[in-house]
Short mmCIF file of C-alpha atoms in Angstrom, two decimals:
data_model
loop_
_atom_site.label_atom_id
_atom_site.label_comp_id
_atom_site.label_asym_id
_atom_site.label_seq_id
_atom_site.Cartn_x
_atom_site.Cartn_y
_atom_site.Cartn_z
CA MET A 87 72.69 86.05 215.69
CA LYS A 88 75.61 84.69 217.81
CA ILE A 89 75.48 81.46 215.81
CA VAL A 90 75.79 83.29 212.59
CA PHE A 91 78.66 85.36 213.86
CA PHE A 92 80.58 82.15 215.03
CA LEU A 93 79.87 80.52 211.71
CA ILE A 94 81.25 83.41 209.75
CA MET A 95 84.38 83.50 211.95
CA PHE A 96 84.80 79.72 211.52
CA LEU A 97 84.49 80.04 207.73
CA LEU A 98 86.89 83.03 207.55
CA THR A 99 89.58 81.45 209.60
CA ASN A 100 89.35 77.89 208.33
CA ASN A 101 88.75 78.60 204.61
CA SER A 102 91.19 81.56 204.35
CA CYS A 103 94.07 80.87 206.71
CA SER A 104 93.86 77.36 208.13
CA ALA A 105 97.59 77.08 208.36
CA GLN A 106 98.17 80.49 209.96
CA ASN A 107 97.89 80.89 213.79
CA ASN A 108 99.41 84.39 213.83
CA ILE A 109 96.12 86.10 213.04
CA ASP A 110 93.16 87.05 215.24
CA PHE A 111 90.11 87.63 212.98
CA TYR A 112 87.10 89.75 213.80
CA TYR A 113 83.93 90.55 211.80
CA GLN A 114 81.56 93.57 211.85
CA ASP A 115 78.20 93.30 210.10
CA LYS A 116 76.12 96.27 208.98
CA THR A 117 73.73 95.85 211.95
CA LYS A 118 76.52 96.74 214.35
CA ALA A 119 77.17 100.12 212.71
CA THR A 120 76.63 103.10 215.08
CA ALA A 121 75.62 106.72 214.43
CA THR A 122 79.29 107.58 215.03
CA ASP A 123 80.32 105.16 212.26
CA SER A 124 77.80 106.78 209.89
CA ALA A 125 79.13 110.17 210.81
CA ALA A 126 82.72 109.00 210.01
CA TYR A 127 81.63 107.67 206.71
CA LYS A 128 79.89 110.89 205.84
CA SER A 129 83.05 112.81 206.82
CA TYR A 130 85.17 110.48 204.59
CA LEU A 131 82.86 111.17 201.64
CA GLU A 132 82.87 114.89 202.22
CA ASN A 133 86.58 115.41 202.98
CA ILE A 134 88.39 112.95 200.65
CA PRO A 135 88.74 114.13 196.98
CA LYS A 136 86.61 112.09 194.70
CA GLU A 137 89.48 110.50 192.81
CA PHE A 138 90.76 108.98 196.15
CA LEU A 139 87.43 107.60 197.39
CA LYS A 140 86.94 103.81 197.49
CA LYS A 141 85.20 102.52 194.41
CA ASP A 142 82.76 99.58 194.27
CA ASP A 143 85.42 97.18 192.98
CA GLU A 144 87.83 98.11 195.81
CA VAL A 145 88.32 97.36 199.44
CA LEU A 146 89.69 100.09 201.83
CA LEU A 147 92.36 98.77 204.17
CA PHE A 148 93.07 100.72 207.39
CA PHE A 149 96.52 100.21 208.79
CA ASN A 150 97.17 101.25 212.43
CA ASN A 151 100.20 103.61 212.04
CA ALA A 152 101.48 102.87 215.65
CA ALA A 153 101.65 99.19 214.89
CA PHE A 154 103.88 99.55 211.84
CA ILE A 155 106.39 102.27 212.76
CA ASP A 156 109.61 102.11 210.67
CA ASP A 157 108.14 99.10 208.72
CA VAL A 158 107.56 98.42 205.04
CA ILE A 159 104.24 96.67 204.22
CA THR A 160 103.79 94.87 200.93
CA ILE A 161 100.24 94.15 199.86
CA ASN A 162 99.84 91.91 196.80
CA GLY A 163 103.31 92.91 195.55
CA LYS A 164 103.04 96.72 196.17
CA SER A 165 105.13 98.25 198.98
CA TYR A 166 104.22 101.05 201.35
CA ASN A 167 106.63 102.73 203.82
CA PHE A 168 105.53 103.45 207.38
CA GLU A 169 108.49 105.60 208.32
CA ASN A 170 107.25 107.89 211.07
CA TYR A 171 104.75 107.70 213.85
CA THR A 172 101.52 109.59 213.15
CA CYS A 173 98.31 109.22 215.00
CA GLY A 174 95.51 107.23 213.50
CA TYR A 175 95.29 104.90 210.47
CA ARG A 176 96.67 104.88 206.97
CA GLN A 177 94.09 104.15 204.31
CA ILE A 178 95.03 102.05 201.25
CA ARG A 179 92.65 101.19 198.52
CA LEU A 180 92.99 97.75 196.91
CA LEU A 181 91.21 96.18 193.97
CA LYS A 182 89.06 93.31 195.07
CA GLY A 183 90.18 91.32 192.01
CA ASN A 184 90.52 87.63 192.75
CA GLY A 185 89.75 88.14 196.36
CA GLN A 186 93.21 87.03 197.60
CA ILE A 187 95.09 89.38 199.89
CA LYS A 188 98.70 88.76 200.84
CA ILE A 189 100.42 91.15 203.23
CA THR A 190 104.08 91.02 204.31
CA SER A 191 105.90 93.10 206.76
CA LYS A 192 109.61 93.54 207.39
CA LYS A 193 108.94 93.23 211.11
CA LYS A 194 106.15 90.74 211.27
CA GLU A 195 105.22 87.47 209.69
CA SER A 196 103.23 87.42 206.41
CA ILE A 197 99.54 86.87 206.39
CA GLU A 198 97.25 85.76 203.59
CA PHE A 199 93.44 85.58 203.43
CA ASN A 200 90.51 85.56 201.03
CA LEU A 201 88.13 88.51 200.83
CA ARG A 202 84.46 87.86 201.11
CA LYS A 203 81.93 89.61 198.92
CA LYS A 204 80.21 91.90 201.44
CA ILE A 205 83.44 93.08 202.90
CA ASP A 206 84.35 96.68 201.84
CA PHE A 207 86.61 97.76 204.73
CA ILE A 208 89.43 95.93 206.54
CA ILE A 209 91.17 97.15 209.70
CA ILE A 210 94.72 95.83 210.21
CA ASN A 211 96.53 96.08 213.49
CA GLY A 212 99.67 94.34 214.68
CA SER A 213 101.00 93.63 218.18
CA PHE A 214 104.45 93.44 219.56
CA ASP A 215 104.44 89.67 219.59
CA ASN A 216 104.10 89.37 215.71
CA LYS A 217 100.41 88.57 215.94
CA TRP A 218 98.15 90.23 213.44
CA SER A 219 94.66 91.52 214.14
CA VAL A 220 92.35 91.68 211.11
CA THR A 221 88.77 93.04 211.33
CA PHE A 222 86.48 92.52 208.29
CA SER A 223 83.80 95.17 208.13
CA GLU A 224 80.66 95.69 206.07
CA PHE A 225 80.58 99.38 207.12
CA PHE A 226 83.04 102.29 207.29
CA PRO A 227 84.43 101.94 210.85
CA THR A 228 85.15 104.87 213.17
CA MET A 229 88.86 105.16 213.73
CA SER A 230 90.40 106.63 216.91
CA CYS A 231 93.90 107.72 217.76
CA LEU A 232 95.75 105.12 219.89
#
């Protein structure tokens, strides 16, 4: 199992962002989902109006609000303002389309990566040293307030 994990991480980083060293990549496969993750997904399905739920041809991006205070994030050409601090994560749906995701920030460097088929959820954090943290997930992840 560890070999598969390292192989996936190698492929994600070398095939997607070989020229970028400002990103830490992580991967969560379905076998790592917990009962809490399942409960979070059930809550998402029950509490989000159907027209705002992620569709099969979309990926759901989770941006850590605290990491992007007073920032403008542009994802594949569409901009989003992160004006005020709020606890938790902002969810943004994105068409999987050609599988290429480019994210720019007014405060941080840009990142660009390819989306893999099984990935439906991506968690994006940023640190104070302009390093990005991107977690690819096959399951709806539990989010906590930081």
